[in-house]
Amino acid sequence: MTITQPDLSVFETLESEVRSYCRGWPVVFDRAQGSHMYDEDGRRYLDFFAGAGSLNYGHNNPVLKRALIDYLVRDGVTHGLDMSTVAKRSFLRTFQDLVLRPRDLPYKVMFPGPTGTNAVESALKLARKVKGREAIVSFTNAFHGMSLGSLAVTGNAFKRAGAGIPLVHGTPMPFDNYFDGQVPDFLWFERLLEDQGSGLNKPAAVIVETVQGEGGINVARPEWLRALAALCERQDMLLIVDDIQMGCGRTGAFFSFEEAGITPDIVTVSKSISGYGMPMSLCLFKPELDVWEPGEHNGTFRGNNPAFVTATAALETYWADGAAMEKQTRTRGEQVEQGLVSIAEENLADVREYRGRGLVWGLEFHDKGRAERIARRAFELGLLIETSGPEGEVVKLLPALTVTPEELDEGLRVVARAVRETA
């Protein structure tokens, strides 16, 4: 693919140096539909990034777009704080009927603000309020957001350093298979909890991702998650599952923890809950934990009503028969896995491991700089992929759940070519 030099001057002179994704994809995007983005010159890019997981149903999904346009045309409320609106009522009823009740989940729904880190902050605050304790346990290579509370339970040293102040009241523990199976699960954690001389303050809660996306596509086994839930119950700690990137069907089931058969005390949801890439997040928790005073946790942009509209349309379109969506995602995931098997077999000396669930997959290389070179070459070939892991050593594949088998094949061929051409 020949890429002419776009005019990036206004971004380079006016926008902050903090920008990142645009550095790996130095074009100016103009349109997007389904699993494709188009730059201002009309060049097409297959998108295996999906807005970092916020576009599970693709770009400008026509069903969701129609619902949004109709709502705006009739002058539906756009900004509603936490006021009761028709759009919010419709979302809550649909979420209850299509997501919570079929799974026998008792959760209350809180709208904490527009982003994932808002949901995490509210979850941490609620856990501390309920238990009257300040310590939170997280896991190695976790990522939970960029605000201070979320950073305190995030593992990445680079992101933590950006806080500029000590990040306190968070204690990391080993994630599943951190010691390559050489140490029994939770041996260190439980020993510290039971030893009065360990120096570990009694935690209010444990926060965990069932699949660590930013951390390198590290997949927790169902038995590990069940053991964690049991440990939390024994030790009077709340279990928070961060389902911001892995929820909304990304791993197959609507919630990523369903496969393990657990019911977390608190769940955070964002990214694809709006269905259309619009800011929206939820903090879900068991009714007995709803100890908030009115206004104790609030925010101006909790009531993004257009997001409620597209979220409702997404649930009605894709989750009225959740089994069909789950089956499709698992089938597409098997297709990705077979593609990665072929790449690994062709590059035995280079590939360290491939891993994933549903439609989130990672390909790790012994050469920690290889993943970035592959992502760069893939972009030149018309494919958008990112890297993850503490040193960016993992190629991360995150296509839309609506991706077609043909689009998956196309993308996997590009990945295979990029791997060959960066050897």
Coordinates of C-alpha atoms in Angstrom, one line a residue:
M1 CA 0.0 0.0 0.0
T2 CA 1.4 3.4 -1.0
I3 CA 0.7 6.1 1.6
T4 CA 1.2 9.7 0.7
Q5 CA 2.3 12.1 3.4
P6 CA -0.8 13.5 5.0
D7 CA -1.1 17.0 6.5
L8 CA -0.5 16.4 10.2
S9 CA 0.8 19.8 11.0
V10 CA -2.1 21.0 13.2
F11 CA -1.9 17.8 15.3
E12 CA 1.9 18.1 15.7
T13 CA 1.9 21.8 16.5
L14 CA -1.2 22.2 18.6
E15 CA -2.1 18.8 20.1
S16 CA -0.2 17.6 23.2
E17 CA 2.7 15.2 22.9
V18 CA 0.6 12.7 25.0
R19 CA -1.1 11.4 21.9
S20 CA -0.1 7.9 21.1
Y21 CA -2.3 5.8 18.7
C22 CA -1.9 8.3 15.9
R23 CA 1.9 7.9 16.0
G24 CA 1.6 4.3 15.0
W25 CA -1.1 5.1 12.3
P26 CA 0.1 8.4 10.7
V27 CA -2.8 9.1 8.5
V28 CA -5.9 11.2 8.8
F29 CA -9.0 9.0 9.1
D30 CA -12.3 10.3 7.7
R31 CA -14.9 7.5 7.5
A32 CA -15.6 4.2 9.1
Q33 CA -18.1 1.4 8.6
G34 CA -18.3 -2.1 9.9
S35 CA -14.7 -3.5 10.3
H36 CA -13.1 -0.9 8.1
M37 CA -11.8 2.6 8.4
Y38 CA -10.9 5.0 5.5
D39 CA -8.4 7.8 5.5
E40 CA -9.1 11.2 3.8
D41 CA -7.6 9.9 0.5
G42 CA -10.1 7.0 0.5
R43 CA -7.6 4.2 1.5
R44 CA -9.2 1.3 3.3
Y45 CA -7.9 -0.2 6.5
L46 CA -9.2 -3.4 8.1
D47 CA -9.7 -2.7 11.8
F48 CA -8.6 -5.3 14.3
F49 CA -8.5 -2.6 17.0
A50 CA -12.2 -1.8 17.3
G51 CA -11.7 1.4 19.4
A52 CA -9.7 -0.6 22.0
G53 CA -12.8 -2.8 22.4
S54 CA -15.4 0.0 22.4
L55 CA -16.7 -1.0 19.0
N56 CA -17.8 -4.6 19.5
Y57 CA -20.5 -4.2 16.9
G58 CA -18.3 -2.4 14.4
H59 CA -18.2 1.2 13.2
N60 CA -21.4 3.0 12.5
N61 CA -23.5 -0.2 12.9
P62 CA -26.6 0.6 10.8
V63 CA -29.1 -0.6 13.3
L64 CA -27.6 1.4 16.1
K65 CA -27.1 4.4 13.8
R66 CA -30.8 4.4 12.8
A67 CA -31.9 4.3 16.5
L68 CA -29.6 7.2 17.3
I69 CA -30.6 9.3 14.3
D70 CA -34.3 8.8 15.0
Y71 CA -33.8 9.8 18.7
L72 CA -31.9 13.0 17.7
V73 CA -34.4 14.0 15.0
R74 CA -37.2 14.0 17.5
D75 CA -35.2 16.2 19.9
G76 CA -34.7 13.5 22.5
V77 CA -32.8 14.5 25.7
T78 CA -29.1 14.5 25.1
H79 CA -27.7 15.5 28.5
G80 CA -29.6 14.4 31.6
L81 CA -27.2 14.1 34.6
D82 CA -29.0 11.5 36.7
M83 CA -32.5 12.7 35.8
S84 CA -35.1 10.1 34.9
T85 CA -35.6 10.0 31.1
V86 CA -37.4 7.8 28.7
A87 CA -34.0 6.7 27.2
K88 CA -32.6 5.7 30.5
R89 CA -35.8 3.8 31.5
S90 CA -35.7 1.9 28.3
F91 CA -32.1 1.0 28.7
L92 CA -32.5 -0.2 32.3
R93 CA -35.6 -2.3 31.5
T94 CA -33.8 -3.9 28.5
F95 CA -30.6 -4.5 30.5
Q96 CA -32.6 -6.1 33.2
D97 CA -34.7 -8.3 30.9
L98 CA -31.9 -9.4 28.4
V99 CA -28.8 -9.4 30.6
L100 CA -29.4 -9.6 34.3
R101 CA -32.5 -11.8 34.7
P102 CA -31.4 -14.5 32.2
R103 CA -28.2 -14.9 34.2
D104 CA -29.9 -14.6 37.6
L105 CA -27.7 -11.6 38.5
P106 CA -29.2 -9.4 41.2
Y107 CA -27.2 -6.3 40.5
K108 CA -28.2 -2.7 41.1
V109 CA -27.0 -0.4 38.3
M110 CA -25.0 2.8 38.9
F111 CA -24.0 5.3 36.2
P112 CA -20.7 6.7 37.6
G113 CA -19.5 8.7 34.7
P114 CA -18.6 8.4 31.0
T115 CA -15.5 6.2 31.1
G116 CA -14.1 3.0 32.4
T117 CA -11.9 4.6 35.0
N118 CA -14.9 6.4 36.4
A119 CA -16.5 3.0 36.9
V120 CA -13.4 1.6 38.6
E121 CA -13.1 4.6 40.9
S122 CA -16.7 4.2 42.0
A123 CA -16.2 0.5 42.6
L124 CA -13.1 1.1 44.8
K125 CA -14.9 3.9 46.7
L126 CA -17.9 1.7 47.3
A127 CA -15.9 -1.3 48.5
R128 CA -14.0 0.9 51.0
K129 CA -17.2 2.5 52.2
V130 CA -18.9 -0.9 52.7
K131 CA -16.0 -2.6 54.4
G132 CA -14.6 0.4 56.3
R133 CA -11.1 -0.6 55.1
E134 CA -8.8 1.2 52.6
A135 CA -6.6 -1.5 51.1
I136 CA -7.3 -3.0 47.7
V137 CA -5.5 -6.0 46.2
S138 CA -4.9 -6.1 42.5
F139 CA -2.8 -8.4 40.3
T140 CA 0.5 -8.3 38.4
N141 CA 0.1 -6.8 34.9
A142 CA -3.3 -5.4 35.7
F143 CA -4.7 -2.3 34.0
H144 CA -7.7 -0.5 35.4
G145 CA -7.5 3.1 34.2
M146 CA -5.5 6.3 34.2
S147 CA -7.1 8.3 37.2
L148 CA -5.3 8.0 40.5
G149 CA -7.4 5.3 42.2
S150 CA -7.3 3.2 39.1
L151 CA -3.6 3.7 38.6
A152 CA -3.0 2.5 42.2
V153 CA -4.3 -0.9 41.2
T154 CA -2.6 -0.9 37.8
G155 CA 0.7 -2.8 37.3
N156 CA 2.4 -1.0 34.4
A157 CA 5.3 0.9 35.7
F158 CA 5.3 3.5 32.8
K159 CA 1.6 4.3 33.4
R160 CA 2.0 4.4 37.2
A161 CA 4.9 6.8 36.9
G162 CA 2.7 9.3 35.1
A163 CA 0.8 10.0 38.3
G164 CA 3.7 12.0 39.8
I165 CA 2.7 11.1 43.3
P166 CA 2.8 8.0 45.5
L167 CA 0.1 5.5 44.6
V168 CA -1.1 4.1 47.8
H169 CA -3.5 1.6 49.4
G170 CA -3.1 -0.9 46.6
T171 CA -1.2 -4.2 46.9
P172 CA -0.3 -6.4 43.9
M173 CA -0.6 -10.2 44.0
P174 CA 0.5 -12.8 41.4
F175 CA -2.0 -13.3 38.5
D176 CA -2.8 -16.8 37.3
N177 CA 0.3 -18.7 36.1
Y178 CA 2.6 -15.8 37.1
F179 CA 5.1 -18.4 38.4
D180 CA 4.5 -20.8 35.4
G181 CA 2.6 -23.3 37.5
Q182 CA 5.5 -23.7 40.0
V183 CA 3.6 -22.2 43.0
P184 CA 0.2 -23.2 44.2
D185 CA -2.6 -20.7 43.5
F186 CA -2.9 -18.0 46.2
L187 CA -0.3 -19.5 48.5
W188 CA 1.4 -16.2 49.1
F189 CA -1.8 -14.2 49.2
E190 CA -3.5 -16.3 51.8
R191 CA -0.4 -16.7 53.9
L192 CA -0.1 -12.9 54.1
L193 CA -3.8 -12.6 55.0
E194 CA -3.5 -15.1 57.9
D195 CA -0.1 -13.9 59.2
Q196 CA -0.6 -11.0 61.7
G197 CA 3.0 -10.1 61.1
S198 CA 2.8 -9.9 57.3
G199 CA 2.3 -6.1 57.2
L200 CA -0.6 -6.5 54.8
N201 CA -3.6 -4.4 55.8
K202 CA -6.8 -6.3 55.6
P203 CA -8.2 -5.5 52.1
A204 CA -11.6 -4.2 51.5
A205 CA -11.7 -5.8 48.1
V206 CA -9.8 -7.6 45.3
I207 CA -10.1 -6.3 41.7
V208 CA -9.3 -8.6 38.8
E209 CA -9.6 -8.8 35.0
T210 CA -10.5 -12.3 33.8
V211 CA -8.4 -11.6 30.7
Q212 CA -5.7 -8.9 31.1
G213 CA -6.0 -7.0 27.8
E214 CA -3.4 -4.2 28.3
G215 CA -1.3 -6.6 30.4
G216 CA -0.6 -8.9 27.5
I217 CA -3.7 -11.1 26.9
N218 CA -3.2 -13.1 30.1
V219 CA -6.1 -15.5 30.4
A220 CA -7.2 -16.6 33.9
R221 CA -8.4 -20.2 34.2
P222 CA -12.0 -20.7 35.4
E223 CA -10.7 -22.7 38.3
W224 CA -8.4 -19.9 39.3
L225 CA -11.2 -17.4 39.3
R226 CA -13.4 -19.8 41.3
A227 CA -10.7 -20.2 43.9
L228 CA -10.3 -16.4 44.0
A229 CA -14.0 -15.9 44.6
A230 CA -13.9 -18.5 47.4
L231 CA -10.8 -16.9 49.0
C232 CA -12.6 -13.5 49.0
E233 CA -15.6 -15.0 50.7
R234 CA -13.5 -16.8 53.4
Q235 CA -11.5 -13.6 54.1
D236 CA -14.5 -11.1 54.1
M237 CA -13.2 -9.3 51.0
L238 CA -15.4 -8.0 48.1
L239 CA -14.6 -9.4 44.6
I240 CA -14.6 -6.7 41.9
V241 CA -14.4 -7.9 38.3
D242 CA -13.2 -5.3 35.8
D243 CA -15.1 -6.2 32.6
I244 CA -14.6 -2.9 30.9
Q245 CA -12.7 -4.4 27.9
M246 CA -13.7 -8.1 28.2
G247 CA -17.4 -7.6 28.8
C248 CA -20.2 -7.1 26.4
G249 CA -19.5 -10.4 24.6
R250 CA -15.8 -10.0 23.9
T251 CA -14.9 -13.4 25.3
G252 CA -18.2 -15.1 24.2
A253 CA -20.7 -14.7 27.0
F254 CA -22.0 -11.2 27.8
F255 CA -19.8 -11.1 31.0
S256 CA -16.4 -12.6 30.9
F257 CA -16.8 -14.2 34.3
E258 CA -19.8 -16.4 33.3
E259 CA -17.6 -19.2 32.1
A260 CA -16.1 -19.5 35.7
G261 CA -19.6 -19.7 37.2
I262 CA -18.9 -17.0 39.8
T263 CA -21.0 -14.0 40.8
P264 CA -18.7 -11.0 41.7
D265 CA -19.8 -8.5 44.3
I266 CA -19.1 -5.6 42.0
V267 CA -18.6 -5.5 38.2
T268 CA -17.4 -2.5 36.1
V269 CA -18.6 -2.2 32.5
S270 CA -17.8 0.4 29.9
K271 CA -16.3 0.5 26.3
S272 CA -18.9 -1.4 24.3
I273 CA -21.9 -1.0 26.6
S274 CA -23.1 1.9 24.5
G275 CA -22.7 -0.2 21.4
Y276 CA -21.6 2.8 19.3
G277 CA -18.4 4.0 20.8
M278 CA -20.0 6.7 22.8
P279 CA -18.9 7.4 26.4
M280 CA -20.9 5.3 28.9
S281 CA -20.0 3.1 31.9
L282 CA -21.8 1.1 34.6
C283 CA -20.9 0.0 38.1
L284 CA -23.0 -3.1 39.0
F285 CA -23.2 -4.4 42.6
K286 CA -25.2 -6.6 44.8
P287 CA -28.2 -4.8 46.4
E288 CA -26.9 -5.1 49.9
L289 CA -23.8 -3.0 48.9
D290 CA -26.0 -0.1 47.9
V291 CA -25.0 2.1 50.8
W292 CA -24.6 5.4 48.9
E293 CA -26.1 8.6 50.2
P294 CA -27.8 10.6 47.5
G295 CA -25.2 12.7 45.6
E296 CA -22.3 11.1 47.5
H297 CA -20.8 10.1 44.1
N298 CA -21.9 12.1 41.1
G299 CA -20.7 13.7 37.8
T300 CA -22.0 15.9 35.1
F301 CA -21.8 13.4 32.3
R302 CA -23.5 10.3 33.9
G303 CA -26.6 10.7 31.7
N304 CA -25.4 10.4 28.1
N305 CA -28.9 9.7 26.8
P306 CA -27.8 9.1 23.1
A307 CA -25.6 6.3 24.5
F308 CA -28.6 4.8 26.4
V309 CA -30.4 4.7 23.0
T310 CA -27.6 2.9 21.2
A311 CA -27.0 0.6 24.2
T312 CA -30.6 -0.4 24.2
A313 CA -30.6 -1.1 20.4
A314 CA -27.4 -3.1 20.8
L315 CA -28.9 -5.3 23.5
E316 CA -32.2 -5.8 21.5
T317 CA -30.3 -6.6 18.3
Y318 CA -27.5 -8.9 19.6
W319 CA -28.5 -10.2 23.0
A320 CA -32.2 -11.0 22.7
D321 CA -30.9 -14.4 21.7
G322 CA -27.5 -14.2 23.5
A323 CA -26.7 -17.8 22.7
A324 CA -26.5 -17.0 19.0
M325 CA -24.1 -14.1 19.6
E326 CA -22.0 -16.2 22.0
K327 CA -21.8 -19.1 19.6
Q328 CA -20.7 -16.8 16.7
T329 CA -18.0 -15.2 18.8
R330 CA -16.6 -18.5 19.9
T331 CA -16.6 -19.8 16.3
R332 CA -14.8 -16.7 15.1
G333 CA -12.4 -17.1 18.0
E334 CA -11.6 -20.6 16.9
Q335 CA -10.9 -19.2 13.4
V336 CA -8.4 -16.7 14.9
E337 CA -6.8 -19.4 17.0
Q338 CA -6.2 -21.6 14.0
G339 CA -4.6 -18.7 12.1
L340 CA -2.3 -18.1 15.0
V341 CA -1.5 -21.8 15.2
S342 CA -0.3 -21.6 11.6
I343 CA 1.8 -18.5 12.2
A344 CA 3.4 -20.1 15.3
E345 CA 4.2 -23.3 13.4
E346 CA 5.8 -21.3 10.6
N347 CA 7.8 -19.2 13.1
L348 CA 8.7 -21.8 15.8
A349 CA 11.9 -20.1 16.9
D350 CA 10.4 -16.6 17.2
V351 CA 6.9 -17.1 18.7
R352 CA 6.9 -17.6 22.5
E353 CA 3.1 -18.1 22.8
Y354 CA -0.3 -17.4 21.5
R355 CA -3.3 -17.1 23.9
G356 CA -6.8 -15.7 24.1
R357 CA -10.5 -16.2 24.5
G358 CA -13.4 -15.4 22.2
L359 CA -12.3 -12.5 20.0
V360 CA -9.4 -11.2 22.0
W361 CA -6.0 -12.8 21.1
G362 CA -2.3 -12.2 21.6
L363 CA 0.8 -13.4 19.9
E364 CA 3.9 -13.0 22.0
F365 CA 7.5 -13.1 20.6
H366 CA 10.8 -13.8 22.3
D367 CA 12.2 -10.6 20.7
K368 CA 10.3 -8.0 22.7
G369 CA 10.6 -5.4 20.0
R370 CA 9.1 -7.6 17.3
A371 CA 5.5 -6.9 18.1
E372 CA 5.8 -3.2 17.4
R373 CA 7.6 -3.9 14.1
I374 CA 4.8 -6.3 13.1
A375 CA 2.1 -3.8 14.0
R376 CA 3.9 -1.1 11.9
R377 CA 4.2 -3.4 8.9
A378 CA 0.6 -4.5 9.2
F379 CA -0.5 -0.9 9.1
E380 CA 1.5 -0.4 5.8
L381 CA -0.4 -3.5 4.5
G382 CA -3.8 -2.0 5.5
L383 CA -4.5 -3.6 8.9
L384 CA -4.9 -1.8 12.2
I385 CA -3.5 -3.8 15.2
E386 CA -2.0 -2.7 18.5
T387 CA 0.5 -4.2 20.9
S388 CA 0.1 -5.0 24.6
G389 CA 2.1 -6.3 27.5
P390 CA 4.4 -4.5 30.0
E391 CA 7.0 -4.1 27.2
G392 CA 4.7 -4.1 24.2
E393 CA 5.9 -7.6 23.4
V394 CA 2.4 -9.0 22.4
V395 CA 0.6 -8.4 19.1
K396 CA -3.0 -7.9 20.2
L397 CA -6.0 -8.8 17.9
L398 CA -9.3 -7.3 18.9
P399 CA -11.7 -7.3 15.9
A400 CA -15.3 -6.4 16.1
L401 CA -17.6 -9.2 17.1
T402 CA -19.5 -8.6 13.9
V403 CA -16.4 -9.3 11.8
T404 CA -17.0 -11.7 8.9
P405 CA -15.0 -14.9 8.4
E406 CA -13.6 -13.4 5.2
E407 CA -12.4 -10.3 7.0
L408 CA -10.8 -12.5 9.6
D409 CA -9.0 -14.5 7.0
E410 CA -7.8 -11.3 5.3
G411 CA -6.5 -9.9 8.6
L412 CA -4.8 -13.1 9.6
R413 CA -3.1 -13.3 6.2
V414 CA -1.7 -9.8 6.8
V415 CA -0.5 -10.7 10.2
A416 CA 1.3 -13.7 8.8
R417 CA 2.9 -11.6 6.1
A418 CA 3.9 -9.0 8.6
V419 CA 5.5 -11.6 10.8
R420 CA 7.5 -13.0 7.9
E421 CA 8.6 -9.6 6.7
T422 CA 9.9 -8.5 10.1
A423 CA 11.9 -11.6 10.9

